[in-house]
Coordinates of C-alpha atoms and ligand atoms in Angstrom, one line a residue:
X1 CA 0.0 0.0 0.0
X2 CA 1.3 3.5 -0.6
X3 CA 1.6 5.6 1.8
X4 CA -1.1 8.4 2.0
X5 CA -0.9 12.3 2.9
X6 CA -1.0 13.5 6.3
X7 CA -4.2 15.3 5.4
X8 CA -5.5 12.2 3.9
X9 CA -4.3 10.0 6.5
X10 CA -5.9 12.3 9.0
X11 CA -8.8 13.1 7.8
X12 CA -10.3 9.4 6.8
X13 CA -8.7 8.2 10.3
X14 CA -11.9 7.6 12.5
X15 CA -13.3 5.9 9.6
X16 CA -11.1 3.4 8.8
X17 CA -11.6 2.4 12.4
X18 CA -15.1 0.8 11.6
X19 CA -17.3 3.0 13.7
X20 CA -21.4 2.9 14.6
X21 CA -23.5 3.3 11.5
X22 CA -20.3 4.7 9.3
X23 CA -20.0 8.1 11.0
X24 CA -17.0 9.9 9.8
X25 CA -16.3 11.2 13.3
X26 CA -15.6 8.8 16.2
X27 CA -18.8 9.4 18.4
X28 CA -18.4 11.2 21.6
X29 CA -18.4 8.5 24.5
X30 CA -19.3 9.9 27.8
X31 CA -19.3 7.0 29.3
X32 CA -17.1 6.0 32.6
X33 CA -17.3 2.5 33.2
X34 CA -18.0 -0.3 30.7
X35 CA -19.9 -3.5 31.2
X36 CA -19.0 -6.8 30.0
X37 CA -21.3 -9.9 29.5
X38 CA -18.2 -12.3 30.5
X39 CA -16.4 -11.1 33.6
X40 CA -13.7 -12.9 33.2
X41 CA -13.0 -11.0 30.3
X42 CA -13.1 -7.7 32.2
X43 CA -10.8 -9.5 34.0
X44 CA -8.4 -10.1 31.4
X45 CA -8.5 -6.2 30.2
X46 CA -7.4 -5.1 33.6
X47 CA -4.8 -8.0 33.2
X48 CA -3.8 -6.5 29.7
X49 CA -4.2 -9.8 28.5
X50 CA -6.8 -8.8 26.1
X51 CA -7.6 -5.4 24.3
X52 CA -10.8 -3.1 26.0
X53 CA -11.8 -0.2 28.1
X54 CA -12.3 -0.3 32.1
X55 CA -12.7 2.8 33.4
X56 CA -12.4 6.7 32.1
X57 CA -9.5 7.8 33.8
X58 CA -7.5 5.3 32.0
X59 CA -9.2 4.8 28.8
X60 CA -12.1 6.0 26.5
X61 CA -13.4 5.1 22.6
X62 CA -13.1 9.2 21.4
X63 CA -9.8 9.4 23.3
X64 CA -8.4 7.0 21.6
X65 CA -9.1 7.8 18.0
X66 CA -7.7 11.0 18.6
X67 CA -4.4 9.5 20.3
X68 CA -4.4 7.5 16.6
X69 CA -4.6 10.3 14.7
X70 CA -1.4 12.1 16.5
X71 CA -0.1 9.0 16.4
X72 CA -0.6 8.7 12.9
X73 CA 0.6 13.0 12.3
X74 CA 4.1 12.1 14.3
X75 CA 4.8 8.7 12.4
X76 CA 4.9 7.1 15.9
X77 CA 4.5 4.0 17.8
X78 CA 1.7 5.0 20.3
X79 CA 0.5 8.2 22.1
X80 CA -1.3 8.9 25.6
X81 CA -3.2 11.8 25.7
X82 CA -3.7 13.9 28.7
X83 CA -6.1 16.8 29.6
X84 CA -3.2 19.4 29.4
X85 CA 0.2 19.4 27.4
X86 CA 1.2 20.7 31.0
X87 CA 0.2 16.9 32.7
X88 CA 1.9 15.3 29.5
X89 CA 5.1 16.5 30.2
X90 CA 4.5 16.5 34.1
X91 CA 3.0 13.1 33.7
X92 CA 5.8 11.8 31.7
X93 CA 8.5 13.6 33.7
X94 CA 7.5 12.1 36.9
X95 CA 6.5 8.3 35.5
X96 CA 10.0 7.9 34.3
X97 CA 12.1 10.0 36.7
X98 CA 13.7 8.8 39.9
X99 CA 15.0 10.9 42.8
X100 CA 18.7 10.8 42.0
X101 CA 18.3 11.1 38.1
X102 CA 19.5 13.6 36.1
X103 CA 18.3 15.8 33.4
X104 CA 19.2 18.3 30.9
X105 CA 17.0 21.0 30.1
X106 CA 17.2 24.1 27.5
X107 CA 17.2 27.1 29.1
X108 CA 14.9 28.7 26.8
X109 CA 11.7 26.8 27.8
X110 CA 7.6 27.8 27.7
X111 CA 7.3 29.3 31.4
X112 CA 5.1 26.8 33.3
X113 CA 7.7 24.1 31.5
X114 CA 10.5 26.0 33.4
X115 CA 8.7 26.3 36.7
X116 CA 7.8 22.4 36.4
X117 CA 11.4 21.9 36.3
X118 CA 11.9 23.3 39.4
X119 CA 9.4 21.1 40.8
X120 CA 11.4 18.6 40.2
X121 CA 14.4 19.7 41.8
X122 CA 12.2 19.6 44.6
X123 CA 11.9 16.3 44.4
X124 CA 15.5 15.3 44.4
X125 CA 15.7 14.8 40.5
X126 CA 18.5 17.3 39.4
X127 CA 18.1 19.6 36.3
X128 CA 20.4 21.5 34.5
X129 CA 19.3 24.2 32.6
X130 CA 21.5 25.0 29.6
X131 CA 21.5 27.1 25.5
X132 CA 20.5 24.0 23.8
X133 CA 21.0 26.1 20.5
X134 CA 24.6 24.6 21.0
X135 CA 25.2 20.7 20.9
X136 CA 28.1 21.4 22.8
X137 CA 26.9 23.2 26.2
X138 CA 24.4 20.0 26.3
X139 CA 27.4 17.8 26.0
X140 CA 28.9 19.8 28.7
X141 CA 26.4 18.8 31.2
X142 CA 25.9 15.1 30.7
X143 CA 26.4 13.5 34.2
X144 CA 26.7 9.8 35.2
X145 CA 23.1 9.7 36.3
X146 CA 21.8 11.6 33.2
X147 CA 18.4 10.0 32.1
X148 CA 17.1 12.6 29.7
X149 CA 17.0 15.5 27.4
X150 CA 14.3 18.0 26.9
X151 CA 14.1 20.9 24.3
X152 CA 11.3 22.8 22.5
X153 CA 12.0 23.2 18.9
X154 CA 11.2 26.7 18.6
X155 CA 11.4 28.8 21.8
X156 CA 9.0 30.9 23.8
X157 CA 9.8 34.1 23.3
X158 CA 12.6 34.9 21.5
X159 CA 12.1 31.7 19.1
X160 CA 15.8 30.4 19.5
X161 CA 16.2 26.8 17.8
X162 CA 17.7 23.9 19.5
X163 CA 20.4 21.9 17.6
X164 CA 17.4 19.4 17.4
X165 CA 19.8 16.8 14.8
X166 CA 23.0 17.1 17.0
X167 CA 21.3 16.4 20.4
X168 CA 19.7 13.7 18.8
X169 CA 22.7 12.1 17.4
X170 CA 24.0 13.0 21.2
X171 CA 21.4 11.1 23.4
X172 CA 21.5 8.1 20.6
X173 CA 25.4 7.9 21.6
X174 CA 24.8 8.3 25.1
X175 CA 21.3 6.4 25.2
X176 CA 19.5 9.0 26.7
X177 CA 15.7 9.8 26.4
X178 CA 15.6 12.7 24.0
X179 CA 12.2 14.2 24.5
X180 CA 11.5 17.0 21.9
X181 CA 8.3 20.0 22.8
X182 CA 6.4 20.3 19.2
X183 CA 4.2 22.3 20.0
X184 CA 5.1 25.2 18.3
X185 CA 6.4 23.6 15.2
X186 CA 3.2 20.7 15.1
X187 CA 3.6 17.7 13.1
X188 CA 3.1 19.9 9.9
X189 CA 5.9 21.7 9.9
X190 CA 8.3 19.1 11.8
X191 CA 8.7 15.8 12.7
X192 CA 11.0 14.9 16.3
X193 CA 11.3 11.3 15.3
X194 CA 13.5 12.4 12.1
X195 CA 15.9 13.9 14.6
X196 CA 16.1 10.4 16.3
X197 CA 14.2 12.2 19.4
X198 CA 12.2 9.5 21.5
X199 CA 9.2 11.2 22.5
X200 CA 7.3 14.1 20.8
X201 CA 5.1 16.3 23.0
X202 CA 2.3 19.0 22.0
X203 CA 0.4 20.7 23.4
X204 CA -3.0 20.3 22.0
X205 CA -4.5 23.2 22.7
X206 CA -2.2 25.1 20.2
X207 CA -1.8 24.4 16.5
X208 CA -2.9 20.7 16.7
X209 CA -6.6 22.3 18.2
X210 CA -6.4 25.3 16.7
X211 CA -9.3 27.3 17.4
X212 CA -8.8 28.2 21.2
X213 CA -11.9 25.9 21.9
X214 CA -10.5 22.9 24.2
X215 CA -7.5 21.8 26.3
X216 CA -5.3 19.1 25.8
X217 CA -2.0 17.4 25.3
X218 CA 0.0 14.8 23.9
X219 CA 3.2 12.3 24.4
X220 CA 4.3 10.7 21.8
X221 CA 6.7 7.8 21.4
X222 CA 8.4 7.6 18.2
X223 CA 9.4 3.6 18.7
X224 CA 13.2 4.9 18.8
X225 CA 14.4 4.6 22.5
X226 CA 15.5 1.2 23.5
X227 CA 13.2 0.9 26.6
X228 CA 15.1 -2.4 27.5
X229 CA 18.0 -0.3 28.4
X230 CA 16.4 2.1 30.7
X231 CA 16.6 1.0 34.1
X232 CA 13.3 2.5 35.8
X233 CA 10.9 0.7 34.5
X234 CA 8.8 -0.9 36.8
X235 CA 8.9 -5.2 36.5
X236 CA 4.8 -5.2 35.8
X237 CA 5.2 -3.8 32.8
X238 CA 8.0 -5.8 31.5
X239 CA 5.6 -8.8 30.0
X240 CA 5.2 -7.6 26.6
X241 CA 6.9 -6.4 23.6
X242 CA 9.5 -3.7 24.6
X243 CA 8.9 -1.2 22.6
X244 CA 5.9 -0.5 24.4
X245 CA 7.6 -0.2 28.1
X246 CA 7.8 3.5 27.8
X247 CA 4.3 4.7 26.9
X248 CA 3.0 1.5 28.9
X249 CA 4.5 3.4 32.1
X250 CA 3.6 6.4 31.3
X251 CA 0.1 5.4 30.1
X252 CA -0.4 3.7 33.9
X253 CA 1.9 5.2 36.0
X254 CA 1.4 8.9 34.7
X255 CA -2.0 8.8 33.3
X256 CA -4.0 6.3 35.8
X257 CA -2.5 7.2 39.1
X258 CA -2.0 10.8 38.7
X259 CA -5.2 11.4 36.6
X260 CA -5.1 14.3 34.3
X261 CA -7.0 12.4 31.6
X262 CA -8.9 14.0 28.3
X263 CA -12.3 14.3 28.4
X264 CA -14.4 13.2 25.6
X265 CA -16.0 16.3 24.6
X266 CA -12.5 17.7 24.7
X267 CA -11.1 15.2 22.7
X268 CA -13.9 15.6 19.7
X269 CA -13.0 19.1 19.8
X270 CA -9.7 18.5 19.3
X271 CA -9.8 16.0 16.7
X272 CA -12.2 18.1 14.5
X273 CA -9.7 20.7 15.0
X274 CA -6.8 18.9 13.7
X275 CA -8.2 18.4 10.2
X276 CA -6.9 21.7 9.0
X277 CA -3.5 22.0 10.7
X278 CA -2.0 21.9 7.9
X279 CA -3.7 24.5 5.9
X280 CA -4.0 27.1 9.1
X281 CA -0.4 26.5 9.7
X282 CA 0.5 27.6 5.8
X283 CA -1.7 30.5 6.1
X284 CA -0.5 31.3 9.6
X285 CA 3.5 30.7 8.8
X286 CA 2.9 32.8 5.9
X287 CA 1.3 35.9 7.0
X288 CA 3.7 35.4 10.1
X289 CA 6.9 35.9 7.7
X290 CA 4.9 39.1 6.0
X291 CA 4.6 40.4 9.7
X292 CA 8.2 39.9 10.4
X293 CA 9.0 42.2 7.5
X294 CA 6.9 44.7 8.0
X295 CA 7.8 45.1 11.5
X296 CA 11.9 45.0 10.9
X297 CA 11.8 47.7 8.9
X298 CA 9.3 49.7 11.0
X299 CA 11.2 52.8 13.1
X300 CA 9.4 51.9 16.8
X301 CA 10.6 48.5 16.2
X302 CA 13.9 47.5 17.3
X303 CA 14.3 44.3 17.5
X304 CA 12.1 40.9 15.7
X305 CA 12.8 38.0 16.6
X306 CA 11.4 35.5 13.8
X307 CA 13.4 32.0 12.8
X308 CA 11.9 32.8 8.8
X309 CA 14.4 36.4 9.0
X310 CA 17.8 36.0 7.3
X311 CA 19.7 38.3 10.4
X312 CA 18.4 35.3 12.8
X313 CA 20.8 33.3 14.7
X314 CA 19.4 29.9 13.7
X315 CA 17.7 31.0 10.2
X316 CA 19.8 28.3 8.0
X317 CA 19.0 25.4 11.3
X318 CA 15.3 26.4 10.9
X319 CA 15.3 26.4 6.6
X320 CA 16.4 22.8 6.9
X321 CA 14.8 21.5 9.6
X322 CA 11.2 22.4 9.4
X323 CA 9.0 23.1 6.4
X324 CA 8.1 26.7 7.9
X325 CA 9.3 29.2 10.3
X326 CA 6.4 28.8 12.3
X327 CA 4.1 32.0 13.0
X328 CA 5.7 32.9 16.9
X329 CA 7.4 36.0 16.8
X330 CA 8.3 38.4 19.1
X331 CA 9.3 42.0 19.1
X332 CA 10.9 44.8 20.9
X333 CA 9.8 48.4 20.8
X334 CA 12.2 51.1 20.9
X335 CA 13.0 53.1 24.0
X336 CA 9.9 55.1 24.8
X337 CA 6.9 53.6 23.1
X338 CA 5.0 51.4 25.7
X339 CA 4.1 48.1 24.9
X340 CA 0.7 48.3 26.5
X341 CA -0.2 51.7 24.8
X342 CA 0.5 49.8 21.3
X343 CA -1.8 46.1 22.3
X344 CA -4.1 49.1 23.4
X345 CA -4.2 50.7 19.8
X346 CA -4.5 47.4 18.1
X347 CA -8.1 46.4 16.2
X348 CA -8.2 42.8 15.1
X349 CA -5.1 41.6 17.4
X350 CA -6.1 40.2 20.6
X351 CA -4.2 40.7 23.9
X352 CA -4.5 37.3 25.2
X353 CA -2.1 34.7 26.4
X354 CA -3.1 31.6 24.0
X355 CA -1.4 30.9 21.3
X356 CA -1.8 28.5 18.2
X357 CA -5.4 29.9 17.7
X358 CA -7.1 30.8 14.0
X359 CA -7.0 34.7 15.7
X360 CA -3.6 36.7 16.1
X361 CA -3.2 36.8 19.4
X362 CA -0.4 39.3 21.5
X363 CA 1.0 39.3 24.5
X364 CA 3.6 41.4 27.0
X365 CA 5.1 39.0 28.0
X366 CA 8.1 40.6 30.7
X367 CA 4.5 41.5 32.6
X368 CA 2.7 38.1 32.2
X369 CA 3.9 34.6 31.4
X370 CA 7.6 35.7 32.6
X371 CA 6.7 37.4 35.3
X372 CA 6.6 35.2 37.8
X373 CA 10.2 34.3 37.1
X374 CA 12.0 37.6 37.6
X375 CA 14.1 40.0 36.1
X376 CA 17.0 38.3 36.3
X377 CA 16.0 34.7 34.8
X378 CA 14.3 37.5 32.1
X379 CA 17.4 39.3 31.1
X380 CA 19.4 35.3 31.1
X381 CA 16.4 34.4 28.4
X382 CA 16.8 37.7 26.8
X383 CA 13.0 39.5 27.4
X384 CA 13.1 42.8 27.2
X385 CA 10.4 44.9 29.4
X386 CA 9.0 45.8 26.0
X387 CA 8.4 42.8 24.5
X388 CA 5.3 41.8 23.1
X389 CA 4.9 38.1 21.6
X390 CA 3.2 37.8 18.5
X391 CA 1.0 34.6 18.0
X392 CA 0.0 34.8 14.0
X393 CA -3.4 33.9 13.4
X394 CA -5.0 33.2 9.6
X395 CA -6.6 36.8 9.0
X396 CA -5.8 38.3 5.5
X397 CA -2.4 39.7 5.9
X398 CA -3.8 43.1 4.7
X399 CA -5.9 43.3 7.6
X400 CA -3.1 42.4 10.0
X401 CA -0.6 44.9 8.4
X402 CA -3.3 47.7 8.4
X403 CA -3.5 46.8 12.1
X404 CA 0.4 47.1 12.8
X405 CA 1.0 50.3 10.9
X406 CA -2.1 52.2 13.2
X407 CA -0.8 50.4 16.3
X408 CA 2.9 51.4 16.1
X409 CA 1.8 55.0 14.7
Ligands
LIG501 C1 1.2 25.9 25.8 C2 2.5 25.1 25.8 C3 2.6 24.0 26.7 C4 1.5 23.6 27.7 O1 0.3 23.3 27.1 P1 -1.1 23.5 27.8 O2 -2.0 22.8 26.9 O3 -1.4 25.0 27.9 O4 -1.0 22.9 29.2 C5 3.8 23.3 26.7 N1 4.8 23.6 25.8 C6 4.7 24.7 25.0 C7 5.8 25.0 24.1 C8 3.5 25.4 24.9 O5 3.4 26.5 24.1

């Protein structure tokens, strides 16, 4: 068989799965609990000795379609999804972590990400923080107990780029778990596994959603890590095919005890969602790169900070890793213009905090989603006090440039 398009392959996915009466959208199953005629076979589903559903928390019919589609979009092995890209990285960080273990962290990281980290440190589980734009600092801070590596591929705010191939070709060497944030590139414009990365995580919520309408998030395992070589997995789920270790102990340890499960509704909303990503993510990188322009050459401007710009740091890394610069940007404003008078002035842009959504969304960001941190962990991430992040929604571009011009005048 050939192999079919991801919009193809996406969009005829809940079908193929033989549902009720030939809908083309899995159904949305509220259910909880699920009854069987045979008990013994319920008790060979909570045995995992035959396929089923028990109980919600762990398991539900429009949940699962939807982890096949991402499964499906990321050219994976199996996904578990979770009400909140937050609880799929906190729920995969803490079902495969020990006290004692080591990780290694980019510095420039999405904020709640960051203050997870610390978390962890709580915890006993060391993390160091490093500019994972350079293979070598990563290198730098392997350790003895190092267990893992975790980067975004295009940063929150200032949209640096890891060296995604190198750190990939680094944890394979090392066999480490190389666990690569998506979300802002989405399966569209980049897939982790062809950086050898063993987990792929999105948040939901943002391109994959698209519309601002429902939570959710994602952990993917591309089939790449060697899960017989990791030492904490628990014995229980030793008793089937390796491959599946990982996910397995995420999917029970991280999932079923700690409980941030989709809900269906959720999940529907998501899935519908996910049938344009592709073409929202053209529109969205294109208009984002028209943005760019305008605003480099504008005189309040004084800084952008856009991966699809030939002046940034990473441009060449970006043009050959991804199929588009993605549609974050951020700017700074030059001395004396205030970043709140010029959201203020704006007419379709919305000040809001999303991002990912059909609408151009902009936020300060020193004064919200980095403030918590403080100035100094600011200045080390490079956010200025005038920054405003740009999220680049699908609007025709003259509308949005119209917008720009009034707003910075
Ligand atoms: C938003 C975001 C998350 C968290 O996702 P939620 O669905 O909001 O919990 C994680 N990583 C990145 C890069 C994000 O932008």
């Amino acid at each position: 068989m050939t192999k079919k398009g991801f919009n193809t392959t996406n969009l005829h996915s809940d079908r193929r799965d033989q549902p009720e009466h030939g809908v083309l959208h899995k159904a949305i199953h509220p259910s909880v609990a699920y009854g069987y005629e045979d008990a013994r076979e319920l008790a060979e589903v909570f045995q995992g000795k035959r396929a089923g559903y028990n109980y919600g928390r762990q398991l539900n019919p429009t949940v699962t379609a939807l982890q096949n589609r991402i499964t499906a979009m990321e050219e994976g092995i199996a996904t578990a999804a979770f009400a909140t890209g937050m609880a799929a990285i906190a729920s995969t960080l803490l079902s495969l972590l020990k006290q004692g273990d080591h990780i290694v962290s980019s510095a420039y990281l999405f904020g709640n990400t960051n203050s997870f980290f610390g978390t962890l440190q709580n915890l006993g589980i060391e993390v160091s923080f490093v500019d994972a734009t350079d293979v070598n600092q990563v290198k730098a801070a392997l350790k003895e107990n190092t267990r893992l590596v975790f980067v975004e591929t295009i940063a929150n705010p200032v949209t640096q780029i890891a060296d995604l191939r190198a750190i990939g070709v680094l944890c394979k060497v090392e066999n480490l778990i190389y666990c690569v944030d998506n979300t802002m590139t989405s399966p569209h414009l980049f897939l982790p596994k062809s950086v050898d990365a063993s987990f792929s995580v999105n948040s939901l919520t943002k391109y994959i959603g698209g519309h601002g309408n429902a939570l959710g998030g994602a952990i993917t395992d591309t089939g790449l890590y060697d899960w017989s070589r990791f030492g904490n997995i628990s014995d229980s789920y030793k008793n089937q095919d390796p491959e599946l270790w990982g996910i397995t102990q995420i999917k029970k340890k991280g999932l079923r005890d700690m409980g941030a499960s989709l809900g269906p509704e959720a999940a529907h909303h998501l899935a519908v969602g996910s049938e344009t990503l592709s073409l929202r993510m053209e529109q969205a990188c294109k208009n984002a790169q028209a943005v760019a322009e305008f605003c480099q050459q504008h005189s309040k401007v004084k800084q952008v900070y856009y991966p699809g710009l030939a002046n940034h740091p990473q441009h060449a890394r970006a043009a050959q890793l991804f199929k588009g610069f993605g549609a974050i940007m951020s700017i700074d404003l030059v001395e004396g213009v205030d970043c709140f008078d010029v959201l203020n002035a704006m007419d379709n842009i919305v000040a809001s905090s999303n991002l990912g959504d059909t609408r151009t969304l902009a936020i300060p960001v020193a004064h919200t989603i980095y403030y918590e941190m403080g100035a100094a962990r600011r200045a080390s991430m490079g956010i200025a006090d005038s920054m405003i992040r740009l999220s680049i929604g699908i609007e025709e571009i003259d509308d949005l440039l119209t917008d720009f011009e009034q707003a910075l005048a």
